[in-house]
Each structure stands twice: as C-alpha cells, then as structure tokens.
Short mmCIF file of N, CA and C in Angstrom, two decimals:
data_model
loop_
_atom_site.label_atom_id
_atom_site.label_comp_id
_atom_site.label_asym_id
_atom_site.label_seq_id
_atom_site.Cartn_x
_atom_site.Cartn_y
_atom_site.Cartn_z
N MET F 1 -25.79 36.75 59.56
CA MET F 1 -25.01 36.18 60.26
C MET F 1 -24.60 34.92 61.20
N GLU F 2 -23.56 34.62 61.65
CA GLU F 2 -23.39 32.83 62.35
C GLU F 2 -23.33 33.17 63.40
N SER F 3 -24.26 32.85 64.04
CA SER F 3 -24.57 32.60 65.38
C SER F 3 -23.35 31.65 66.51
N GLN F 4 -22.54 32.09 67.63
CA GLN F 4 -21.40 32.01 67.93
C GLN F 4 -21.33 30.14 68.24
N SER F 5 -22.54 29.55 68.52
CA SER F 5 -22.97 28.50 68.70
C SER F 5 -23.28 27.38 67.33
N SER F 6 -23.40 28.04 66.35
CA SER F 6 -23.50 27.43 64.97
C SER F 6 -22.21 26.65 65.08
N PRO F 7 -22.62 24.94 63.85
CA PRO F 7 -21.77 23.99 63.77
C PRO F 7 -20.29 24.45 63.27
N LYS F 8 -20.70 25.23 62.40
CA LYS F 8 -19.44 25.52 61.42
C LYS F 8 -18.56 26.50 62.45
N ASN F 9 -18.76 27.25 63.86
CA ASN F 9 -18.16 28.14 64.48
C ASN F 9 -17.68 27.13 65.39
N PHE F 10 -17.87 26.12 65.75
CA PHE F 10 -16.83 25.04 66.47
C PHE F 10 -16.80 24.14 65.61
N ALA F 11 -16.92 23.84 64.80
CA ALA F 11 -16.11 23.67 63.50
C ALA F 11 -14.30 24.26 63.60
N ASP F 12 -14.98 25.05 62.90
CA ASP F 12 -13.83 26.47 63.21
C ASP F 12 -12.66 26.50 64.18
N GLN F 13 -13.30 26.53 65.48
CA GLN F 13 -12.38 26.31 67.00
C GLN F 13 -11.74 25.41 67.17
N ALA F 14 -12.06 23.93 66.63
CA ALA F 14 -11.91 22.97 66.31
C ALA F 14 -10.28 22.45 65.78
N VAL F 15 -10.66 23.39 64.65
CA VAL F 15 -9.69 23.22 63.79
C VAL F 15 -8.48 24.22 64.13
N GLN F 16 -8.82 25.51 64.65
CA GLN F 16 -7.75 26.26 65.52
C GLN F 16 -6.93 25.38 66.44
N ALA F 17 -7.89 24.73 67.60
CA ALA F 17 -7.75 24.01 68.51
C ALA F 17 -6.24 23.01 68.29
N TYR F 18 -6.67 22.11 67.03
CA TYR F 18 -5.92 20.93 66.56
C TYR F 18 -4.60 21.17 65.87
N GLN F 19 -4.78 22.81 65.21
CA GLN F 19 -3.65 23.38 64.89
C GLN F 19 -2.48 23.63 66.08
N SER F 20 -3.05 24.43 66.67
CA SER F 20 -2.34 24.50 67.73
C SER F 20 -1.83 23.70 69.02
N GLY F 21 -2.15 22.29 68.56
CA GLY F 21 -2.26 21.35 69.79
C GLY F 21 -2.52 21.05 70.99
N GLY F 22 -3.59 21.72 70.89
CA GLY F 22 -5.23 21.47 71.70
C GLY F 22 -6.07 20.27 71.50
N PHE F 23 -5.19 19.00 71.49
CA PHE F 23 -6.24 18.01 71.28
C PHE F 23 -7.48 17.63 72.05
N THR F 24 -7.00 17.71 72.97
CA THR F 24 -8.61 17.15 73.46
C THR F 24 -9.69 18.84 73.79
N GLN F 25 -9.30 19.56 73.61
CA GLN F 25 -10.16 20.62 73.10
C GLN F 25 -10.54 20.64 71.95
N ALA F 26 -9.75 20.22 70.77
CA ALA F 26 -10.24 20.15 69.58
C ALA F 26 -11.75 18.77 69.49
N ALA F 27 -11.29 18.10 70.29
CA ALA F 27 -11.87 16.76 70.22
C ALA F 27 -13.32 17.37 70.53
N ARG F 28 -13.34 18.01 71.59
CA ARG F 28 -14.57 18.65 72.07
C ARG F 28 -15.61 19.44 71.22
N ALA F 29 -14.83 20.45 70.39
CA ALA F 29 -15.41 21.10 70.17
C ALA F 29 -15.76 20.75 68.13
N PHE F 30 -15.35 19.31 68.17
CA PHE F 30 -15.72 18.65 66.40
C PHE F 30 -16.92 17.88 67.56
N GLU F 31 -17.02 17.41 68.57
CA GLU F 31 -18.13 16.53 69.00
C GLU F 31 -18.98 17.84 68.92
N GLN F 32 -18.92 19.09 69.71
CA GLN F 32 -19.94 19.92 69.53
C GLN F 32 -20.63 20.51 68.23
N ALA F 33 -19.72 20.81 67.46
CA ALA F 33 -19.72 20.56 65.96
C ALA F 33 -20.89 19.45 65.13
N ALA F 34 -20.52 18.43 65.95
CA ALA F 34 -21.08 17.07 65.57
C ALA F 34 -22.54 17.39 65.83
N HIS F 35 -22.66 17.61 67.14
CA HIS F 35 -23.95 17.89 67.50
C HIS F 35 -25.12 18.54 66.58
N GLY F 36 -24.19 19.79 66.67
CA GLY F 36 -25.01 21.22 65.51
C GLY F 36 -25.38 20.43 64.69
N TYR F 37 -24.69 19.86 63.77
CA TYR F 37 -25.02 19.22 62.56
C TYR F 37 -25.97 18.44 62.37
N THR F 38 -26.34 17.27 63.15
CA THR F 38 -27.16 16.70 63.77
C THR F 38 -28.39 17.14 63.69
N GLU F 39 -28.48 17.97 64.51
CA GLU F 39 -29.70 19.15 65.15
C GLU F 39 -30.20 19.60 63.81
N HIS F 40 -29.01 20.16 62.69
CA HIS F 40 -29.35 21.00 61.66
C HIS F 40 -29.88 19.73 60.50
N GLY F 41 -29.84 18.71 60.57
CA GLY F 41 -30.61 17.53 59.67
C GLY F 41 -29.55 17.32 58.76
N GLU F 42 -28.17 17.28 59.24
CA GLU F 42 -26.70 17.50 58.02
C GLU F 42 -26.12 16.23 58.59
N PRO F 43 -26.62 14.56 58.27
CA PRO F 43 -25.90 13.68 59.31
C PRO F 43 -24.34 13.18 58.78
N LEU F 44 -24.28 13.81 57.41
CA LEU F 44 -22.78 13.53 56.78
C LEU F 44 -21.70 14.82 57.22
N MET F 45 -21.97 16.24 57.25
CA MET F 45 -21.44 16.57 58.28
C MET F 45 -21.41 16.45 59.89
N ALA F 46 -22.16 15.85 60.22
CA ALA F 46 -21.98 15.31 61.54
C ALA F 46 -20.89 13.75 61.59
N ALA F 47 -21.04 13.47 60.74
CA ALA F 47 -20.03 11.99 61.01
C ALA F 47 -18.68 12.82 60.20
N GLU F 48 -18.58 13.54 59.44
CA GLU F 48 -17.13 13.71 59.31
C GLU F 48 -16.60 14.42 60.27
N MET F 49 -17.54 15.47 61.29
CA MET F 49 -17.12 16.01 62.46
C MET F 49 -16.88 14.90 63.50
N GLN F 50 -17.41 13.93 63.78
CA GLN F 50 -17.21 12.63 64.49
C GLN F 50 -15.60 12.26 63.98
N ASN F 51 -14.91 12.16 62.73
CA ASN F 51 -14.05 11.52 61.94
C ASN F 51 -12.89 12.54 62.70
N ASN F 52 -13.44 13.66 62.46
CA ASN F 52 -12.34 14.76 63.19
C ASN F 52 -11.79 14.14 64.42
N ARG F 53 -12.84 14.20 65.28
CA ARG F 53 -12.79 14.10 66.66
C ARG F 53 -12.32 12.67 66.91
N SER F 54 -12.01 11.83 66.07
CA SER F 54 -11.43 10.76 65.87
C SER F 54 -9.87 11.22 65.71
N VAL F 55 -10.10 12.06 65.07
CA VAL F 55 -8.35 12.11 64.68
C VAL F 55 -7.49 12.74 66.19
N ALA F 56 -8.08 13.62 66.20
CA ALA F 56 -8.32 14.19 67.63
C ALA F 56 -8.06 13.74 68.92
N LEU F 57 -8.59 13.09 68.94
CA LEU F 57 -8.67 11.53 70.55
C LEU F 57 -7.62 10.87 69.99
N LEU F 58 -6.94 10.47 68.83
CA LEU F 58 -6.00 9.71 68.66
C LEU F 58 -4.69 10.14 68.80
N ARG F 59 -4.70 11.96 68.75
CA ARG F 59 -3.64 13.12 68.76
C ARG F 59 -2.99 13.16 70.44
N ALA F 60 -4.67 12.91 71.37
CA ALA F 60 -4.23 13.25 72.79
C ALA F 60 -4.22 11.52 73.37
N LYS F 61 -4.22 11.21 72.71
CA LYS F 61 -3.41 9.83 72.98
C LYS F 61 -4.59 9.03 73.90
N ASP F 62 -5.95 8.72 73.47
CA ASP F 62 -7.26 8.23 74.18
C ASP F 62 -7.86 7.42 72.87
N PRO F 63 -7.33 6.22 72.36
CA PRO F 63 -7.77 5.42 71.17
C PRO F 63 -8.96 5.06 71.03
N GLN F 64 -9.92 4.54 72.61
CA GLN F 64 -10.96 4.03 72.76
C GLN F 64 -11.74 4.91 72.89
N ALA F 65 -11.60 6.06 72.76
CA ALA F 65 -12.71 7.29 72.29
C ALA F 65 -12.44 7.62 71.23
N ALA F 66 -11.42 7.41 70.79
CA ALA F 66 -11.22 7.84 69.30
C ALA F 66 -12.08 6.50 68.25
N LEU F 67 -11.87 5.27 68.58
CA LEU F 67 -12.68 4.27 67.97
C LEU F 67 -14.28 4.19 68.32
N GLU F 68 -14.88 4.84 69.63
CA GLU F 68 -15.96 5.10 69.88
C GLU F 68 -16.79 6.27 69.11
N ALA F 69 -15.43 7.37 69.01
CA ALA F 69 -16.15 8.59 67.83
C ALA F 69 -16.56 8.53 66.70
N LEU F 70 -16.40 7.14 65.93
CA LEU F 70 -16.15 6.59 64.34
C LEU F 70 -17.47 5.89 64.13
N GLN F 71 -18.66 4.69 65.44
CA GLN F 71 -19.45 4.28 65.45
C GLN F 71 -19.88 4.37 64.32
N GLY F 72 -20.23 4.04 63.17
CA GLY F 72 -21.25 4.18 62.46
C GLY F 72 -21.03 5.02 61.33
N THR F 73 -20.14 5.52 61.21
CA THR F 73 -19.23 6.91 60.45
C THR F 73 -19.63 6.20 58.61
N ASP F 74 -18.81 4.93 59.12
CA ASP F 74 -18.17 4.46 57.47
C ASP F 74 -19.43 4.10 57.09
N GLN F 75 -20.34 3.61 57.86
CA GLN F 75 -21.94 3.17 57.51
C GLN F 75 -22.59 4.05 56.38
N LEU F 76 -22.43 5.24 57.02
CA LEU F 76 -23.43 6.48 56.78
C LEU F 76 -22.36 6.82 55.88
N PHE F 77 -21.71 7.09 55.36
CA PHE F 77 -20.95 7.16 54.55
C PHE F 77 -20.96 6.86 52.91
N ALA F 78 -20.75 5.43 53.40
CA ALA F 78 -21.49 3.90 52.23
C ALA F 78 -22.70 4.09 51.76
N ALA F 79 -24.00 4.32 52.74
CA ALA F 79 -24.90 4.49 52.16
C ALA F 79 -24.98 5.86 51.61
N SER F 80 -24.34 6.71 51.73
CA SER F 80 -24.76 7.71 51.12
C SER F 80 -23.80 7.71 49.81
N GLY F 81 -22.93 7.08 48.82
CA GLY F 81 -22.05 6.63 47.95
C GLY F 81 -20.82 7.31 48.31
N ASP F 82 -20.08 7.94 49.32
CA ASP F 82 -19.31 8.86 49.45
C ASP F 82 -18.24 7.79 49.42
N SER F 83 -17.29 7.48 48.85
CA SER F 83 -16.21 6.26 48.95
C SER F 83 -15.29 6.55 49.69
N ARG F 84 -15.30 8.31 49.23
CA ARG F 84 -13.79 8.59 50.15
C ARG F 84 -13.63 9.58 51.39
N ARG F 85 -15.12 9.33 52.02
CA ARG F 85 -15.18 9.56 53.45
C ARG F 85 -15.60 8.42 54.00
N GLN F 86 -15.88 7.24 53.43
CA GLN F 86 -15.81 5.88 53.71
C GLN F 86 -14.78 5.32 54.16
N GLY F 87 -13.96 5.51 53.32
CA GLY F 87 -12.17 5.14 53.33
C GLY F 87 -10.96 5.48 54.57
N MET F 88 -11.53 7.16 54.44
CA MET F 88 -11.16 7.84 55.37
C MET F 88 -11.61 7.13 57.01
N ALA F 89 -12.72 7.24 57.04
CA ALA F 89 -13.34 6.55 58.29
C ALA F 89 -12.83 5.10 58.08
N LEU F 90 -12.69 4.67 57.74
CA LEU F 90 -12.03 2.93 58.33
C LEU F 90 -10.39 3.06 58.07
N ALA F 91 -9.89 4.18 57.65
CA ALA F 91 -8.81 3.80 57.87
C ALA F 91 -8.45 4.73 58.92
N ASN F 92 -9.20 5.96 59.59
CA ASN F 92 -9.52 6.31 61.06
C ASN F 92 -9.66 4.95 62.08
N ARG F 93 -10.77 4.39 61.65
CA ARG F 93 -10.62 2.95 62.20
C ARG F 93 -9.60 2.27 62.27
N ALA F 94 -8.96 1.55 61.40
CA ALA F 94 -7.49 1.06 61.58
C ALA F 94 -6.53 1.34 62.60
N SER F 95 -6.35 2.89 62.80
CA SER F 95 -5.61 3.68 63.30
C SER F 95 -5.57 3.55 64.99
N ALA F 96 -7.08 3.58 65.35
CA ALA F 96 -7.25 3.30 66.42
C ALA F 96 -7.07 2.23 67.04
N LEU F 97 -7.13 1.11 65.88
CA LEU F 97 -7.12 -0.47 66.31
C LEU F 97 -5.58 -0.53 66.37
N GLN F 98 -5.32 0.07 65.77
CA GLN F 98 -3.70 0.02 65.53
C GLN F 98 -2.95 0.31 66.86
N VAL F 99 -3.62 1.31 67.46
CA VAL F 99 -2.69 1.33 68.77
C VAL F 99 -3.26 1.00 70.02
N LEU F 100 -4.30 0.18 69.80
CA LEU F 100 -4.98 -0.52 70.99
C LEU F 100 -4.57 -1.83 70.90
N LYS F 101 -3.53 -2.13 70.03
CA LYS F 101 -3.07 -3.60 69.52
C LYS F 101 -3.98 -4.30 69.22
N ARG F 102 -5.09 -4.33 68.81
CA ARG F 102 -6.15 -5.15 68.01
C ARG F 102 -5.94 -5.06 66.63
N TYR F 103 -4.57 -5.83 66.37
CA TYR F 103 -3.82 -5.69 64.75
C TYR F 103 -4.80 -6.62 64.22
N LYS F 104 -5.02 -7.63 63.93
CA LYS F 104 -6.35 -8.38 63.20
C LYS F 104 -7.49 -7.45 62.81
N GLU F 105 -7.89 -6.84 63.56
CA GLU F 105 -8.71 -5.82 63.19
C GLU F 105 -8.50 -4.65 62.54
N SER F 106 -7.39 -4.28 62.30
CA SER F 106 -6.98 -3.43 62.32
C SER F 106 -6.45 -2.81 60.66
N MET F 107 -5.95 -4.74 60.64
CA MET F 107 -5.67 -4.70 59.06
C MET F 107 -6.84 -5.02 58.14
N GLU F 108 -7.79 -5.19 58.82
CA GLU F 108 -9.54 -5.81 58.17
C GLU F 108 -9.82 -4.31 57.60
N SER F 109 -9.75 -3.12 59.04
CA SER F 109 -10.08 -2.06 58.29
C SER F 109 -9.70 -1.44 57.42
N TYR F 110 -7.62 -1.58 57.15
CA TYR F 110 -7.12 -0.92 56.11
C TYR F 110 -7.37 -1.62 55.01
N LYS F 111 -7.55 -3.01 54.59
CA LYS F 111 -7.94 -3.28 53.54
C LYS F 111 -9.47 -2.90 52.83
N GLN F 112 -10.42 -2.72 54.09
CA GLN F 112 -11.40 -2.04 53.66
C GLN F 112 -11.39 -0.62 53.23
N ALA F 113 -10.43 0.13 53.93
CA ALA F 113 -10.38 1.30 53.62
C ALA F 113 -9.89 1.85 52.31
N GLY F 114 -8.21 0.84 52.05
CA GLY F 114 -8.19 0.47 50.60
C GLY F 114 -8.72 0.30 49.73
N ASP F 115 -9.82 -0.42 49.50
CA ASP F 115 -11.13 -0.76 48.83
C ASP F 115 -11.81 0.84 48.68
N ALA F 116 -12.60 1.09 49.23
CA ALA F 116 -13.39 2.45 49.02
C ALA F 116 -12.15 3.55 48.55
N LEU F 117 -11.17 3.60 49.34
CA LEU F 117 -10.47 4.68 48.78
C LEU F 117 -10.15 4.74 46.85
N GLU F 118 -9.78 2.90 46.43
CA GLU F 118 -9.51 2.81 45.48
C GLU F 118 -11.02 3.04 44.58
N LYS F 119 -11.99 2.66 44.83
CA LYS F 119 -13.62 2.97 44.35
C LYS F 119 -13.34 4.38 43.76
N ALA F 120 -12.86 5.34 45.15
CA ALA F 120 -13.38 6.90 44.68
C ALA F 120 -12.27 7.31 44.32
N GLY F 121 -11.01 6.52 43.73
CA GLY F 121 -10.12 7.18 42.44
C GLY F 121 -9.18 8.29 43.43
N GLU F 122 -9.00 7.84 44.55
CA GLU F 122 -8.02 8.72 45.72
C GLU F 122 -7.17 7.58 45.54
N ILE F 123 -6.11 7.88 44.65
CA ILE F 123 -5.20 6.65 44.55
C ILE F 123 -4.13 7.02 45.48
N ASN F 124 -3.84 8.26 45.58
CA ASN F 124 -2.51 8.64 46.77
C ASN F 124 -2.75 8.96 48.40
N LEU F 125 -4.34 8.72 48.53
CA LEU F 125 -4.86 8.38 50.25
C LEU F 125 -4.45 6.70 49.95
N ARG F 126 -4.53 6.06 49.18
CA ARG F 126 -4.98 4.30 48.79
C ARG F 126 -3.35 4.29 49.31
N VAL F 127 -2.42 4.97 48.50
CA VAL F 127 -1.00 4.33 49.02
C VAL F 127 -1.15 4.52 50.62
N ASP F 128 -0.85 6.17 50.88
CA ASP F 128 -0.84 5.94 52.22
C ASP F 128 -1.57 4.87 53.00
N VAL F 129 -2.71 4.69 52.86
CA VAL F 129 -3.52 3.33 53.88
C VAL F 129 -2.63 1.70 53.44
N MET F 130 -2.40 1.63 52.29
CA MET F 130 -1.79 0.30 51.94
C MET F 130 -0.25 0.12 52.96
N GLN F 131 0.33 1.51 52.75
CA GLN F 131 1.60 1.16 53.13
C GLN F 131 1.47 0.91 54.82
N GLN F 132 0.58 1.59 55.36
CA GLN F 132 0.47 1.21 56.45
C GLN F 132 0.00 -0.29 56.91
N LEU F 133 -0.69 -0.56 56.14
CA LEU F 133 -1.13 -2.09 56.21
C LEU F 133 0.02 -3.10 55.94
N ALA F 134 1.01 -2.69 55.05
CA ALA F 134 2.20 -3.39 54.68
C ALA F 134 3.05 -3.72 55.86
N TRP F 135 3.23 -2.02 56.42
CA TRP F 135 3.58 -2.09 57.94
C TRP F 135 3.53 -2.82 58.59
N LEU F 136 2.19 -2.88 58.75
CA LEU F 136 1.49 -3.79 59.97
C LEU F 136 1.90 -5.80 59.83
N TYR F 137 1.98 -6.11 57.78
CA TYR F 137 2.20 -7.40 58.01
C TYR F 137 3.92 -7.43 58.24
N LEU F 138 4.10 -6.75 58.55
CA LEU F 138 6.09 -6.53 58.42
C LEU F 138 6.23 -6.78 59.76
N ARG F 139 5.27 -5.90 60.72
CA ARG F 139 5.13 -6.49 61.87
C ARG F 139 4.72 -7.74 62.38
N ARG F 140 4.22 -8.30 61.88
CA ARG F 140 3.71 -9.58 62.07
C ARG F 140 4.12 -10.67 61.19
N PHE F 141 5.46 -10.56 60.70
CA PHE F 141 6.64 -11.11 60.04
C PHE F 141 5.70 -12.07 58.71
N LYS F 142 4.45 -11.09 57.84
CA LYS F 142 4.01 -11.37 56.94
C LYS F 142 4.64 -11.17 56.20
N PHE F 143 5.58 -11.53 55.16
CA PHE F 143 6.40 -10.29 54.32
C PHE F 143 5.89 -10.78 53.03
N TYR F 144 5.47 -11.89 52.40
CA TYR F 144 4.65 -11.89 51.35
C TYR F 144 3.71 -11.01 51.25
N GLU F 145 2.92 -11.09 52.16
CA GLU F 145 1.94 -10.10 52.29
C GLU F 145 2.22 -8.55 51.97
N ALA F 146 3.07 -8.20 52.58
CA ALA F 146 3.26 -6.96 52.67
C ALA F 146 4.12 -6.62 51.26
N ILE F 147 4.72 -7.38 50.91
CA ILE F 147 5.09 -6.99 49.22
C ILE F 147 3.88 -6.95 48.06
N LEU F 148 3.24 -7.88 48.40
CA LEU F 148 2.18 -7.88 47.60
C LEU F 148 1.10 -6.81 48.00
N THR F 149 1.08 -6.08 49.05
CA THR F 149 0.04 -4.94 49.30
C THR F 149 0.84 -3.65 48.78
N LEU F 150 2.16 -3.83 48.96
CA LEU F 150 2.74 -2.35 48.57
C LEU F 150 2.80 -2.71 46.95
N GLN F 151 3.27 -3.24 46.11
CA GLN F 151 2.84 -3.54 44.66
C GLN F 151 1.34 -3.48 44.15
N SER F 152 0.72 -3.66 45.11
CA SER F 152 -0.80 -3.63 44.87
C SER F 152 -0.95 -1.98 44.84
N ALA F 153 -0.75 -1.37 46.00
CA ALA F 153 -0.43 0.37 45.79
C ALA F 153 0.07 1.30 44.70
N LEU F 154 1.23 0.44 44.65
CA LEU F 154 2.17 1.55 43.71
C LEU F 154 1.65 1.05 42.62
N ALA F 155 0.72 0.32 42.17
CA ALA F 155 0.28 -0.23 40.84
C ALA F 155 0.06 0.73 39.84
N GLY F 156 -1.07 1.55 41.02
CA GLY F 156 -1.89 2.48 40.54
C GLY F 156 -1.61 4.08 40.38
N VAL F 157 -0.30 3.81 40.74
CA VAL F 157 -0.16 5.53 40.73
C VAL F 157 0.50 5.90 39.45
N LYS F 158 -0.07 7.17 39.36
CA LYS F 158 0.31 7.66 37.34
C LYS F 158 1.24 8.34 37.82
N ASN F 159 2.12 9.36 38.86
CA ASN F 159 2.78 9.66 38.59
C ASN F 159 3.34 9.83 39.66
N PRO F 160 4.45 8.86 40.12
CA PRO F 160 4.84 8.59 41.69
C PRO F 160 6.43 9.46 42.06
N THR F 161 6.22 9.52 42.89
CA THR F 161 7.13 10.58 43.95
C THR F 161 8.97 9.64 43.47
N LEU F 162 9.70 10.19 43.84
CA LEU F 162 10.71 9.33 43.63
C LEU F 162 10.56 8.38 44.95
N LYS F 163 10.65 8.35 45.95
CA LYS F 163 10.17 7.43 46.60
C LYS F 163 9.66 6.40 46.50
N GLN F 164 8.11 6.62 45.93
CA GLN F 164 7.24 5.67 45.06
C GLN F 164 8.27 4.68 44.08
N ARG F 165 8.89 6.07 43.13
CA ARG F 165 9.37 4.78 42.08
C ARG F 165 10.84 4.46 41.94
N LEU F 166 11.31 4.54 43.85
CA LEU F 166 12.53 3.39 44.08
C LEU F 166 11.76 2.23 44.72
N MET F 167 10.54 2.58 45.39
CA MET F 167 9.93 1.45 45.82
C MET F 167 9.48 0.72 44.74
N LYS F 168 9.06 1.16 43.61
CA LYS F 168 8.47 -0.03 42.81
C LYS F 168 10.00 -0.33 42.24
N LYS F 169 10.73 0.10 41.47
CA LYS F 169 11.81 -0.54 41.31
C LYS F 169 12.09 -1.77 42.41
N ILE F 170 12.34 -2.18 43.54
CA ILE F 170 12.56 -2.69 44.23
C ILE F 170 11.86 -3.47 44.40
N LEU F 171 10.78 -3.35 44.42
CA LEU F 171 9.48 -4.11 44.51
C LEU F 171 8.89 -5.20 43.34
N PHE F 172 9.55 -4.87 42.22
CA PHE F 172 8.76 -5.44 40.54
C PHE F 172 10.19 -6.03 40.36
N ILE F 173 11.07 -6.42 41.51
CA ILE F 173 12.38 -7.45 40.45
C ILE F 173 11.89 -8.19 40.73
N ARG F 174 12.19 -8.91 39.51
CA ARG F 174 12.04 -10.28 39.20
C ARG F 174 13.01 -11.32 39.89
N LEU F 175 13.27 -12.12 40.67
CA LEU F 175 13.65 -12.97 41.01
C LEU F 175 13.60 -14.00 40.97
#
C-alpha cells in the first residue's frame, strides 16, 4: 500500500492540479514528487518531475522559476542515454528562455532539442520543436534559416498530416 506522501502520490496530485488549471499547486506537488524520488534513489524520475514542474511554472507565468527547475536535467538524461527526455528537457528550457526574451539562447536550446529528439527517433516531437525554432527565426527576420529549419524538420516525416503535406509542397518548391 502506498503512503500518502509517496512520490507517485505527489505526482498524481500534481497531474490532477495541472489538468484543472492549478498550475502553481501542480508545480509544488511536482517539486515534492521530485524530492521524494531523489530520496528513493531515482534521479531520472526526480528529473522528470522537475521537467513537469517547469512546464507548470511556465503555465503559471513564472518563466524564471521554470528555467531554474530544469537545471541539470538535460545533462542527467544525456548521461543515462535517454535522448527523448533529454530533448524534452532542452525544449522546455528553450520555451522558458523564449518567454524571458533570451532568444539567442532559446534558439540554441531548440536546436539541441531537435538533435536529441532526432537521435531518439521522435520525429513528430522534433517537428514541433523545429517549428518553434523556425517561428523564432521568422520573428528575428531570418527567413532563410526558418525555411531550412522547416525543410529539415519535415524531411523525415513518414506519414505527414494534411498541414505538413501542404507545408512540404510550399517549402520544397524549386524557385
């Protein structure tokens, strides 16, 4: 039987709070879950909870705390060979940096996230990340980089959605 203060119990409470829009409450519960997983000797689960906490903090409009929650998580996932979660941590970092208007750092984190997700074989997640990077390029008036980024993202998609097929046709037109 699981105790009320088990990391999984805190994680479940956090998910419930997040789904009902209680982002600050969710962030606190994810933090408690992270501490619990650390105490139980499960550093990867603790890092996962910190990533979830970061997302909740970002939704609670606290991007600086969201960025701080991620410290070291991508390196931990990289060291364990978990490219998927490494990519997600880097994408979360990029999102927080973007909200903080630290665009250069954000673009670099999105690139690293895309590389990690490609290594993990997570093509659809990579497309989402690369679309965010392309959007940043467009906002910085770097049109050529935006087009190359979208082309790169869509090139590996095996079963593109209608929207992706349309984008592919537009982006791969020979001028």
